Structures are given as structure tokens and as C-alpha cells.
């Protein structure tokens, strides 16, 4: 009987191989990793409680391997094949993101593991966007782009063979997995040779820089690999000191002791030489797309908490004149921080208000004396509520990162054109609701902790 490599192990091999490939393609990526490692070490040294919580929850083990990547594809077939490819590595499509709200002609999902054990092993995520040619105003140019995309094949024949094998036998052996990873990496590598002429590139680029990035190359080169930091403000301050040109602002919520959702920053996209295929031979040009990003992950918000976040964000944007991704006014950050004061400032208050998700565990020296409710168990130290890490993304923040590297002249008049039904049809499967995942994790952890404490009767009180 064949011994199959576990999907968690396959994902770990793939993410490490991806990191090594990107390190060779973008040397500044290693400088970014070194900076984040130093910032994280300093953050834990200055906050023993943080370090203890990371150890107790298992987050410390994943900090060193945690990455997310981002790619953009052009056709439904490319997206559906990627869904199959990532499924072999235990990564499923979670969430739907409409980036047209911020002026980008794409909608997206995040392929990631969903089980707690799988996230602890390796939480690698791939934020994957599908080009929306229906949003391009020049219909002739959109048709031309569609024809160009129809002619390309981004997956090697050998990779497709290995994918079919994995699906047929429900996994891959270690030797087969090595071939699978080697072939998969070819899909995401950088292509310095464009597949179009300089004139075609220019016309696509002028319509929207992202359009040129998706259509003009042989594959969906990885745009960035993002390490997780414990202090993104410190990382932002350190980047210039390490010769890294940081973007002007950090995307997402303002700095808080009880950090929520996701905050992101990046270094400026590289200007890379490319070659075009023209009628009279080859010509040279440049393309700007790939960049370095850093993220800080806070607590996942409940539906109630996310509604409040969206209201705060909308109010801040309405109060201060900004562009679709929140730039354009020196007063925006201050206004956002002021509006954010409606969020409780500490973990316990967020929990009691039902605004955030938590993962529960029994204290090592806990008592089994009956308690009135869950809050009583927490107050006397028998039950510990740790903030549940937000594993997903924010559409406006993602667009802010993209826009800062695409350039401010990108077309931004799409308004909001969410179409989850069309996206799922292209994907070939429904996306998973992230709120349901967090709710299940919180409930399962509470059930297990209360059983350990002999307090299972409190589940009905909690509900």
C-alpha cells in the first residue's frame, strides 16, 4: 500500500520551496525576513505576556514559517485548476473579496488550510484574484485580452499529470510530491519575457496596470510573499534604516494594544526589465508588479464586530476626502483612530461585548468547583480566553497595497460590482464562509475546555 505524504507536510514543503524561489528572484525579500525576525524577537522580549500567550496557543511555532502569497489569474479555467492544485495541499477557498470597490478589476478568494491542526502546522495562504474583463471600458481591448489569455497555458503537462494522479489516489507519495512541487513552482515563477508586443503591453497598461500584469506574461508570477510580524509599526520604522523603501501608510485598523483583524505594509514594487515580441524582433522595456509585504494579524471579529469595523471605516472615509483606498488626506489616519475609539481597548471587553472570537483553554491548576457562568470561570483564572487569530484578508487593505504598487494613475472608476455567483462559477466550487470557521473553532475550544473543567453544563449559559 502506498504511503502518502500528509497534505500538511506537502504544504510545508511547497511554501518553503516557494520562499526559496522568491528569495532568489527578489533578494530584498531576505532582508525583509531578517528585519521581521529581529522585530518579533524584540517584541517578545519586551512583552513576556505576549511571548507566554504565543507559546501556550502554539502561535509561536508558526510565526517562523507563516507566509501568504498573492497571484492574479486571467481565466476561469486557470482559477478552477488552481483550486484543484491547492486542494492537494489542504488549502481550500475561504471568503469572497470584491476589489472593484477600490478600483481594481478583480475579485478574489484566499486558499488556505481551515482546520486548527493544519493551521498550526503551516498556515500558508494564497490570495488569488481573477481578472474581470467585464469591468474594462474599452470592449475591443477586453476582447483582445481575452484572446491572448485563451492562448496561454500556465500549467505544465507534467504538473497536470501529477494533479490527476493525486486526485485519483487521494494523495501523493513523498517522491511524487517532490515532482508535484517542482512543477507547481514553474507556474508561479517570474517571466521576464512578455508574450505580447510592446504596443499591446502599452495599450493594456494604459487601460489599467493590473490588466497588463495579468495578460502580458506566461503565468501568474507571485507578486509577494508576506511574513507575519508582531509589531508592524516597528517594522515600518525599520524598513528605511535597512535600505527598504516603505509605502507611506500602514493599511487596515490603527495601532491598538488589542489588535484586530489585519494591518499591512510593503516596500515599493521592483522595476524589472522585460522583453517584448515585436514584428521586427525583440525590444526591451520594464514592468512594475512584485513587491515585499509585511503583515500583523490581530483577533478575528464576529459578524457584529465586523459590522462595527465597516461602519467605522466608512465613517472615517466619509469624513475626510480620500481616494478609493484611503489616501489623499493627511487627516485620514487621525480621523480613523478617533472613530476607532468605539472599539473596546482590551481583549476581555471585546469578548464580553461579543465583538471578537476567542479560543478557550483550561488553566493547568484549575478548580472543578461549580461556577455560575463562563465569565466567572475566567475571572477566577480557571478558564483562559485567548484572542483567535484572524486568518483572512480585508478587501480595501488588499487594494491599498496593490494600488500603492500599481501607481496612482490606475483606473479607479469601477465603483462596487461584487459578483460572488460568477466568481464561484469560475472557481467551480462555493467559497467557504470564514465566520463559520471562527464560530466553530471558538465553540469547539470552549466545549473541550469546559469538559476538562467538569463545567459542561455552562454551555447553555454561554449560548
Short mmCIF file of C-alpha atoms in Angstrom, two decimals:
data_model
loop_
_atom_site.label_atom_id
_atom_site.label_comp_id
_atom_site.label_asym_id
_atom_site.label_seq_id
_atom_site.Cartn_x
_atom_site.Cartn_y
_atom_site.Cartn_z
CA UNK A 1 0.00 0.00 0.00
CA UNK A 2 1.34 3.43 -0.94
CA UNK A 3 2.44 5.71 1.90
CA UNK A 4 1.01 9.14 1.14
CA UNK A 5 2.61 12.36 2.30
CA UNK A 6 0.20 14.24 4.55
CA UNK A 7 -1.26 17.36 2.94
CA UNK A 8 0.12 19.47 5.81
CA UNK A 9 3.63 18.22 5.07
CA UNK A 10 3.17 18.77 1.35
CA UNK A 11 2.01 22.33 2.00
CA UNK A 12 5.03 22.90 4.21
CA UNK A 13 7.42 21.69 1.51
CA UNK A 14 5.66 23.80 -1.11
CA UNK A 15 5.67 27.00 0.98
CA UNK A 16 9.34 26.61 1.87
CA UNK A 17 10.23 25.96 -1.77
CA UNK A 18 8.17 28.97 -2.82
CA UNK A 19 10.01 31.10 -0.27
CA UNK A 20 13.39 29.94 -1.55
CA UNK A 21 12.40 30.64 -5.17
CA UNK A 22 11.18 34.14 -4.30
CA UNK A 23 14.34 34.80 -2.27
CA UNK A 24 16.42 34.10 -5.37
CA UNK A 25 14.19 36.23 -7.60
CA UNK A 26 13.83 39.16 -5.16
CA UNK A 27 16.95 39.46 -2.94
CA UNK A 28 15.30 42.20 -0.85
CA UNK A 29 12.85 39.57 0.37
CA UNK A 30 15.60 38.07 2.57
CA UNK A 31 16.31 41.49 4.06
CA UNK A 32 12.61 41.75 4.87
CA UNK A 33 12.61 38.34 6.59
CA UNK A 34 15.67 39.27 8.66
CA UNK A 35 14.04 42.55 9.69
CA UNK A 36 10.80 40.83 10.73
CA UNK A 37 12.67 38.19 12.73
CA UNK A 38 14.52 40.92 14.64
CA UNK A 39 11.32 42.92 15.28
CA UNK A 40 9.49 39.82 16.51
CA UNK A 41 12.33 38.88 18.87
CA UNK A 42 12.32 42.41 20.31
CA UNK A 43 8.52 42.39 20.69
CA UNK A 44 8.56 39.16 22.68
CA UNK A 45 11.50 40.29 24.82
CA UNK A 46 9.66 43.49 25.75
CA UNK A 47 6.32 41.77 26.44
CA UNK A 48 6.67 38.49 28.38
CA UNK A 49 2.87 38.08 28.48
CA UNK A 50 2.75 38.13 24.70
CA UNK A 51 5.51 35.54 24.47
CA UNK A 52 3.76 33.31 27.02
CA UNK A 53 0.46 33.51 25.14
CA UNK A 54 2.13 32.66 21.84
CA UNK A 55 3.73 29.61 23.41
CA UNK A 56 0.51 28.49 25.11
CA UNK A 57 -1.59 28.78 21.95
CA UNK A 58 1.01 27.29 19.60
CA UNK A 59 1.29 30.53 17.61
CA UNK A 60 5.00 30.81 18.37
CA UNK A 61 5.79 27.69 16.35
CA UNK A 62 4.02 29.01 13.26
CA UNK A 63 5.48 32.53 13.38
CA UNK A 64 8.73 31.45 11.71
CA UNK A 65 7.04 29.74 8.76
CA UNK A 66 3.96 31.93 8.36
CA UNK A 67 3.63 33.45 4.89
CA UNK A 68 0.95 34.44 2.48
CA UNK A 69 1.40 34.89 -1.23
CA UNK A 70 -0.66 36.69 -3.88
CA UNK A 71 -1.28 35.83 -7.52
CA UNK A 72 -3.62 37.02 -10.27
CA UNK A 73 -5.07 34.82 -12.99
CA UNK A 74 -6.97 35.63 -16.14
CA UNK A 75 -9.45 32.82 -16.87
CA UNK A 76 -11.98 30.59 -15.15
CA UNK A 77 -10.01 27.51 -16.23
CA UNK A 78 -6.85 28.85 -14.59
CA UNK A 79 -8.74 29.58 -11.37
CA UNK A 80 -10.51 26.22 -11.20
CA UNK A 81 -7.25 24.35 -11.84
CA UNK A 82 -5.58 26.30 -9.06
CA UNK A 83 -8.43 25.27 -6.76
CA UNK A 84 -7.65 21.63 -7.52
CA UNK A 85 -3.91 22.19 -7.12
CA UNK A 86 -4.21 23.88 -3.72
CA UNK A 87 -6.69 21.24 -2.52
CA UNK A 88 -3.92 18.63 -2.80
CA UNK A 89 -2.03 20.72 -0.22
CA UNK A 90 -5.01 21.04 2.12
CA UNK A 91 -5.83 24.61 1.05
CA UNK A 92 -9.47 25.50 0.38
CA UNK A 93 -11.08 28.72 -0.94
CA UNK A 94 -12.15 30.87 2.02
CA UNK A 95 -14.03 34.14 1.61
CA UNK A 96 -15.02 36.30 -1.35
CA UNK A 97 -13.36 39.68 -1.89
CA UNK A 98 -14.69 42.32 -4.26
CA UNK A 99 -11.74 44.57 -5.08
CA UNK A 100 -13.72 46.60 -7.59
CA UNK A 101 -14.86 48.63 -4.57
CA UNK A 102 -11.36 50.09 -4.56
CA UNK A 103 -10.88 50.45 -8.29
CA UNK A 104 -9.32 47.11 -9.22
CA UNK A 105 -10.87 44.93 -11.95
CA UNK A 106 -10.58 41.67 -9.98
CA UNK A 107 -12.38 39.61 -7.38
CA UNK A 108 -10.64 37.14 -5.15
CA UNK A 109 -10.52 34.37 -2.59
CA UNK A 110 -7.85 33.05 -0.24
CA UNK A 111 -6.78 29.43 -0.50
CA UNK A 112 -5.76 28.30 2.97
CA UNK A 113 -5.99 25.43 5.49
CA UNK A 114 -9.10 25.55 7.66
CA UNK A 115 -8.56 23.02 10.47
CA UNK A 116 -6.83 24.25 13.63
CA UNK A 117 -4.24 21.46 13.50
CA UNK A 118 -3.46 22.28 9.86
CA UNK A 119 -3.12 26.00 10.61
CA UNK A 120 -0.76 25.19 13.47
CA UNK A 121 1.37 23.01 11.19
CA UNK A 122 1.68 25.60 8.43
CA UNK A 123 -0.86 28.40 7.80
CA UNK A 124 0.33 29.20 4.27
CA UNK A 125 -2.26 31.16 2.30
CA UNK A 126 -2.51 32.20 -1.34
CA UNK A 127 -4.62 35.28 -2.04
CA UNK A 128 -5.83 34.60 -5.56
CA UNK A 129 -7.50 37.15 -7.82
CA UNK A 130 -9.42 36.59 -11.05
CA UNK A 131 -9.33 39.32 -13.71
CA UNK A 132 -12.73 40.84 -14.57
CA UNK A 133 -12.64 41.85 -18.21
CA UNK A 134 -16.31 42.82 -17.93
CA UNK A 135 -15.20 45.90 -15.98
CA UNK A 136 -12.85 47.17 -18.69
CA UNK A 137 -14.44 50.12 -20.53
CA UNK A 138 -12.69 49.52 -23.85
CA UNK A 139 -14.59 46.44 -25.04
CA UNK A 140 -12.34 45.87 -28.07
CA UNK A 141 -9.30 45.85 -25.79
CA UNK A 142 -11.08 43.49 -23.39
CA UNK A 143 -11.80 41.10 -26.26
CA UNK A 144 -8.15 41.26 -27.33
CA UNK A 145 -7.04 40.50 -23.77
CA UNK A 146 -9.44 37.57 -23.62
CA UNK A 147 -7.97 36.14 -26.84
CA UNK A 148 -4.41 36.50 -25.51
CA UNK A 149 -5.32 34.70 -22.29
CA UNK A 150 -7.07 31.91 -24.20
CA UNK A 151 -3.83 31.09 -25.98
CA UNK A 152 -1.67 30.59 -22.90
CA UNK A 153 -1.18 27.54 -20.68
CA UNK A 154 0.15 28.33 -17.21
CA UNK A 155 0.43 24.72 -16.01
CA UNK A 156 2.99 22.24 -17.30
CA UNK A 157 1.75 18.94 -18.75
CA UNK A 158 3.70 17.10 -16.06
CA UNK A 159 2.00 19.10 -13.30
CA UNK A 160 -1.43 18.29 -14.68
CA UNK A 161 -0.47 14.61 -14.75
CA UNK A 162 0.61 14.76 -11.10
CA UNK A 163 -2.57 16.62 -10.18
CA UNK A 164 -4.74 13.96 -11.77
CA UNK A 165 -2.69 11.27 -10.02
CA UNK A 166 -3.14 12.98 -6.65
CA UNK A 167 -6.88 13.19 -7.16
CA UNK A 168 -7.13 9.57 -8.34
CA UNK A 169 -5.20 8.07 -5.42
CA UNK A 170 -6.18 10.70 -2.83
CA UNK A 171 -2.67 11.98 -2.24
CA UNK A 172 0.94 11.70 -3.33
CA UNK A 173 3.92 9.74 -2.10
CA UNK A 174 6.99 11.68 -0.97
CA UNK A 175 8.69 11.10 -4.33
CA UNK A 176 5.59 12.11 -6.27
CA UNK A 177 5.15 15.16 -4.05
CA UNK A 178 8.67 16.31 -4.88
CA UNK A 179 7.81 16.27 -8.59
CA UNK A 180 4.49 17.98 -7.89
CA UNK A 181 6.17 20.84 -6.01
CA UNK A 182 8.90 21.26 -8.63
CA UNK A 183 6.34 21.51 -11.41
CA UNK A 184 3.97 23.72 -9.42
CA UNK A 185 6.72 26.27 -8.78
CA UNK A 186 7.07 26.75 -12.54
CA UNK A 187 3.55 28.19 -12.55
CA UNK A 188 4.47 30.95 -10.11
CA UNK A 189 7.96 31.91 -11.26
CA UNK A 190 8.82 35.28 -12.76
CA UNK A 191 8.71 35.55 -16.57
CA UNK A 192 10.97 38.25 -17.93
CA UNK A 193 9.73 37.62 -21.47
CA UNK A 194 6.35 39.13 -22.22
CA UNK A 195 4.00 37.20 -24.50
CA UNK A 196 2.85 40.33 -26.34
CA UNK A 197 4.32 43.20 -28.33
CA UNK A 198 5.41 46.44 -26.74
CA UNK A 199 2.42 48.18 -28.32
CA UNK A 200 -0.08 45.67 -26.90
CA UNK A 201 1.54 45.94 -23.48
CA UNK A 202 1.30 49.73 -23.60
CA UNK A 203 -2.38 49.72 -24.50
CA UNK A 204 -3.23 47.22 -21.76
CA UNK A 205 -1.04 49.10 -19.29
CA UNK A 206 -2.69 52.41 -20.09
CA UNK A 207 -6.15 50.90 -19.55
CA UNK A 208 -5.08 49.53 -16.17
CA UNK A 209 -1.65 48.44 -14.94
CA UNK A 210 -3.12 45.35 -13.35
CA UNK A 211 -4.58 44.36 -16.72
CA UNK A 212 -1.10 44.37 -18.23
CA UNK A 213 0.29 42.40 -15.29
CA UNK A 214 -2.22 39.57 -15.72
CA UNK A 215 -2.45 39.38 -19.51
CA UNK A 216 1.06 40.01 -20.82
CA UNK A 217 3.04 37.16 -19.27
CA UNK A 218 3.21 33.39 -19.44
CA UNK A 219 1.94 32.83 -15.92
CA UNK A 220 0.72 34.35 -12.65
CA UNK A 221 4.08 35.27 -11.16
CA UNK A 222 3.97 35.51 -7.38
CA UNK A 223 3.52 39.19 -6.53
CA UNK A 224 4.74 38.94 -2.96
CA UNK A 225 5.36 36.61 -0.03
CA UNK A 226 4.35 38.16 3.26
CA UNK A 227 5.87 37.31 6.65
CA UNK A 228 3.92 37.99 9.86
CA UNK A 229 5.23 40.48 12.39
CA UNK A 230 4.25 41.14 15.99
CA UNK A 231 4.84 44.90 15.66
CA UNK A 232 4.19 46.33 12.22
CA UNK A 233 4.81 49.92 13.37
CA UNK A 234 8.35 48.96 14.43
CA UNK A 235 8.85 47.11 11.16
CA UNK A 236 7.62 50.13 9.18
CA UNK A 237 10.08 52.37 11.03
CA UNK A 238 12.96 49.94 10.49
CA UNK A 239 12.50 49.41 6.76
CA UNK A 240 14.18 52.67 5.63
CA UNK A 241 17.07 52.00 8.01
CA UNK A 242 17.66 48.74 6.15
CA UNK A 243 17.59 50.38 2.74
CA UNK A 244 14.00 49.33 2.07
CA UNK A 245 11.62 51.97 0.67
CA UNK A 246 8.41 51.50 2.67
CA UNK A 247 4.99 52.64 1.45
CA UNK A 248 3.71 55.78 3.12
CA UNK A 249 0.96 54.34 5.34
CA UNK A 250 0.03 51.09 7.05
CA UNK A 251 -3.20 49.64 5.67
CA UNK A 252 -6.01 48.50 7.97
CA UNK A 253 -7.03 49.43 11.52
CA UNK A 254 -4.99 51.91 13.58
CA UNK A 255 -2.41 50.76 16.12
CA UNK A 256 -4.06 49.22 19.22
CA UNK A 257 -2.96 47.21 22.24
CA UNK A 258 -5.75 44.75 21.44
CA UNK A 259 -5.00 44.46 17.74
CA UNK A 260 -7.92 43.49 15.48
CA UNK A 261 -8.11 41.94 12.04
CA UNK A 262 -5.13 42.73 9.79
CA UNK A 263 -2.60 45.51 9.26
CA UNK A 264 -0.29 45.51 6.24
CA UNK A 265 2.58 47.47 4.75
CA UNK A 266 5.06 46.85 1.93
CA UNK A 267 8.16 48.04 0.15
CA UNK A 268 7.81 49.61 -3.26
CA UNK A 269 7.40 47.36 -6.27
CA UNK A 270 10.52 46.49 -8.24
CA UNK A 271 11.04 47.96 -11.70
CA UNK A 272 12.11 44.89 -13.66
CA UNK A 273 13.43 44.54 -17.19
CA UNK A 274 11.24 42.63 -19.63
CA UNK A 275 11.48 41.72 -23.32
CA UNK A 276 8.67 42.09 -25.86
CA UNK A 277 7.99 40.10 -29.02
CA UNK A 278 7.56 42.66 -31.79
CA UNK A 279 7.04 42.19 -35.52
CA UNK A 280 10.57 43.38 -36.26
CA UNK A 281 12.24 41.43 -33.46
CA UNK A 282 12.66 41.80 -29.71
CA UNK A 283 12.56 45.03 -27.76
CA UNK A 284 13.17 45.82 -24.12
CA UNK A 285 11.01 47.54 -21.53
CA UNK A 286 10.20 47.49 -17.84
CA UNK A 287 7.38 46.21 -15.67
CA UNK A 288 6.43 47.04 -12.09
CA UNK A 289 4.46 44.47 -10.09
CA UNK A 290 6.38 42.49 -7.49
CA UNK A 291 6.95 43.90 -4.04
CA UNK A 292 7.62 42.95 -0.42
CA UNK A 293 4.86 42.98 2.17
CA UNK A 294 4.64 42.61 5.96
CA UNK A 295 1.50 41.90 7.96
CA UNK A 296 0.38 41.94 11.58
CA UNK A 297 -2.56 39.74 12.46
CA UNK A 298 -4.94 40.62 15.26
CA UNK A 299 -8.09 39.00 16.62
CA UNK A 300 -10.85 37.79 14.31
CA UNK A 301 -14.01 39.85 14.68
CA UNK A 302 -17.50 38.39 14.94
CA UNK A 303 -20.20 39.41 12.48
CA UNK A 304 -21.21 42.10 14.97
CA UNK A 305 -17.60 43.26 15.31
CA UNK A 306 -17.01 43.27 11.57
CA UNK A 307 -20.15 45.34 11.01
CA UNK A 308 -18.85 47.87 13.52
CA UNK A 309 -15.43 47.88 11.82
CA UNK A 310 -17.01 48.50 8.42
CA UNK A 311 -19.14 51.32 9.85
CA UNK A 312 -16.09 52.95 11.45
CA UNK A 313 -14.09 52.64 8.24
CA UNK A 314 -16.92 54.10 6.15
CA UNK A 315 -17.44 56.98 8.59
CA UNK A 316 -13.74 57.88 8.57
CA UNK A 317 -13.60 57.79 4.76
CA UNK A 318 -16.74 59.92 4.50
CA UNK A 319 -15.44 62.49 6.98
CA UNK A 320 -12.11 63.01 5.21
CA UNK A 321 -11.60 63.37 1.46
CA UNK A 322 -9.73 60.25 0.34
CA UNK A 323 -9.30 58.20 -2.82
CA UNK A 324 -10.78 54.67 -3.10
CA UNK A 325 -8.04 53.13 -0.92
CA UNK A 326 -7.88 55.77 1.79
CA UNK A 327 -5.09 58.01 0.53
CA UNK A 328 -5.12 61.67 -0.25
CA UNK A 329 -5.53 63.39 3.11
CA UNK A 330 -3.11 63.93 5.96
CA UNK A 331 -6.04 63.81 8.36
CA UNK A 332 -7.28 60.35 7.44
CA UNK A 333 -5.17 58.36 9.92
CA UNK A 334 -6.11 60.67 12.79
CA UNK A 335 -9.79 60.51 11.82
CA UNK A 336 -9.68 56.69 11.65
CA UNK A 337 -8.05 56.49 15.08
CA UNK A 338 -10.66 58.85 16.51
CA UNK A 339 -13.53 56.84 15.07
CA UNK A 340 -11.97 53.60 16.27
CA UNK A 341 -12.40 54.70 19.89
CA UNK A 342 -15.81 52.96 19.83
CA UNK A 343 -13.98 49.63 19.90
CA UNK A 344 -13.14 48.39 23.42
CA UNK A 345 -9.42 48.79 24.09
CA UNK A 346 -8.75 45.42 25.77
CA UNK A 347 -9.30 41.75 24.97
CA UNK A 348 -11.78 40.98 27.73
CA UNK A 349 -14.02 43.90 26.86
CA UNK A 350 -14.01 42.83 23.21
CA UNK A 351 -15.01 39.33 24.31
CA UNK A 352 -17.77 40.45 26.68
CA UNK A 353 -19.21 42.75 24.00
CA UNK A 354 -19.36 39.86 21.53
CA UNK A 355 -17.18 41.72 19.04
CA UNK A 356 -14.33 39.22 18.68
CA UNK A 357 -13.70 35.48 18.61
CA UNK A 358 -11.64 33.71 21.25
CA UNK A 359 -10.11 30.28 21.73
CA UNK A 360 -10.62 28.80 25.19
CA UNK A 361 -8.37 26.57 27.26
CA UNK A 362 -8.44 25.26 30.82
CA UNK A 363 -5.79 26.55 33.23
CA UNK A 364 -3.29 23.90 34.36
CA UNK A 365 -4.17 24.27 38.04
CA UNK A 366 -7.88 24.92 37.54
CA UNK A 367 -10.54 24.12 40.11
CA UNK A 368 -13.56 21.93 39.36
CA UNK A 369 -15.78 23.84 41.77
CA UNK A 370 -19.08 24.73 40.05
CA UNK A 371 -19.20 28.22 38.56
CA UNK A 372 -22.11 30.47 37.70
CA UNK A 373 -21.06 31.08 34.13
CA UNK A 374 -18.16 31.27 31.72
CA UNK A 375 -17.24 34.79 32.82
CA UNK A 376 -16.94 33.56 36.42
CA UNK A 377 -14.53 30.82 35.33
CA UNK A 378 -12.41 33.39 33.52
CA UNK A 379 -12.45 35.82 36.44
CA UNK A 380 -11.20 33.21 38.89
CA UNK A 381 -8.49 32.04 36.47
CA UNK A 382 -9.81 28.56 35.70
CA UNK A 383 -10.62 29.32 32.08
CA UNK A 384 -8.37 31.29 29.71
CA UNK A 385 -9.70 33.09 26.62
CA UNK A 386 -7.02 33.75 24.01
CA UNK A 387 -7.77 36.03 21.03
CA UNK A 388 -8.39 33.91 17.93
CA UNK A 389 -6.02 34.93 15.14
CA UNK A 390 -7.62 36.47 12.05
CA UNK A 391 -6.57 34.19 9.18
CA UNK A 392 -8.13 36.12 6.31
CA UNK A 393 -7.95 39.44 4.47
CA UNK A 394 -9.57 42.88 4.06
CA UNK A 395 -10.56 43.96 0.54
CA UNK A 396 -9.83 47.69 0.97
CA UNK A 397 -6.46 46.95 2.58
CA UNK A 398 -5.52 44.48 -0.15
CA UNK A 399 -6.48 47.04 -2.77
CA UNK A 400 -4.46 49.69 -0.94
CA UNK A 401 -1.35 47.54 -1.15
CA UNK A 402 -1.98 46.79 -4.83
CA UNK A 403 -2.69 50.41 -5.72
CA UNK A 404 0.38 51.76 -3.96
CA UNK A 405 2.48 49.50 -6.17
CA UNK A 406 0.49 49.83 -9.38
CA UNK A 407 0.65 53.61 -9.36
CA UNK A 408 -1.87 56.34 -8.66
CA UNK A 409 -2.91 56.69 -12.29
CA UNK A 410 -4.63 53.32 -12.36
CA UNK A 411 -8.28 53.37 -13.41
CA UNK A 412 -10.44 53.65 -10.28
CA UNK A 413 -13.97 54.29 -11.52
CA UNK A 414 -15.44 50.80 -11.28
CA UNK A 415 -17.45 51.51 -8.09
CA UNK A 416 -18.63 48.31 -6.42
CA UNK A 417 -19.51 45.38 -8.68
CA UNK A 418 -19.48 42.34 -6.40
CA UNK A 419 -20.44 39.14 -8.20
CA UNK A 420 -19.79 36.16 -5.95
CA UNK A 421 -22.02 33.94 -8.08
CA UNK A 422 -19.87 34.49 -11.16
CA UNK A 423 -16.68 34.02 -9.18
CA UNK A 424 -17.85 30.70 -7.72
CA UNK A 425 -18.92 29.54 -11.17
CA UNK A 426 -15.39 30.22 -12.42
CA UNK A 427 -13.89 28.62 -9.34
CA UNK A 428 -16.01 25.51 -9.75
CA UNK A 429 -17.00 25.46 -6.07
CA UNK A 430 -18.52 27.71 -3.42
CA UNK A 431 -16.19 29.71 -1.22
CA UNK A 432 -16.22 28.89 2.49
CA UNK A 433 -17.70 31.41 4.93
CA UNK A 434 -14.86 32.49 7.23
CA UNK A 435 -17.22 33.47 10.04
CA UNK A 436 -18.49 29.91 10.25
CA UNK A 437 -14.92 28.67 10.65
CA UNK A 438 -14.20 31.05 13.53
CA UNK A 439 -17.51 30.26 15.21
CA UNK A 440 -16.79 26.53 15.07
CA UNK A 441 -13.26 26.94 16.41
CA UNK A 442 -14.47 29.06 19.32
CA UNK A 443 -17.32 26.68 20.14
CA UNK A 444 -15.16 23.55 19.91
CA UNK A 445 -12.46 25.04 22.12
CA UNK A 446 -15.00 26.12 24.74
CA UNK A 447 -16.66 22.70 24.72
CA UNK A 448 -13.32 20.96 25.25
CA UNK A 449 -12.17 23.40 27.97
CA UNK A 450 -15.42 23.14 29.92
CA UNK A 451 -15.32 19.35 29.69
CA UNK A 452 -11.80 19.40 31.15
CA UNK A 453 -13.06 21.59 34.00
CA UNK A 454 -16.17 19.49 34.56
CA UNK A 455 -18.31 22.52 33.70
CA UNK A 456 -20.11 21.29 30.57
CA UNK A 457 -23.45 22.47 31.93
CA UNK A 458 -22.32 26.07 31.29
CA UNK A 459 -22.51 25.65 27.52
CA UNK A 460 -26.20 26.53 27.55
CA UNK A 461 -25.47 29.58 29.69
CA UNK A 462 -22.77 30.73 27.23
CA UNK A 463 -25.12 30.29 24.31
#
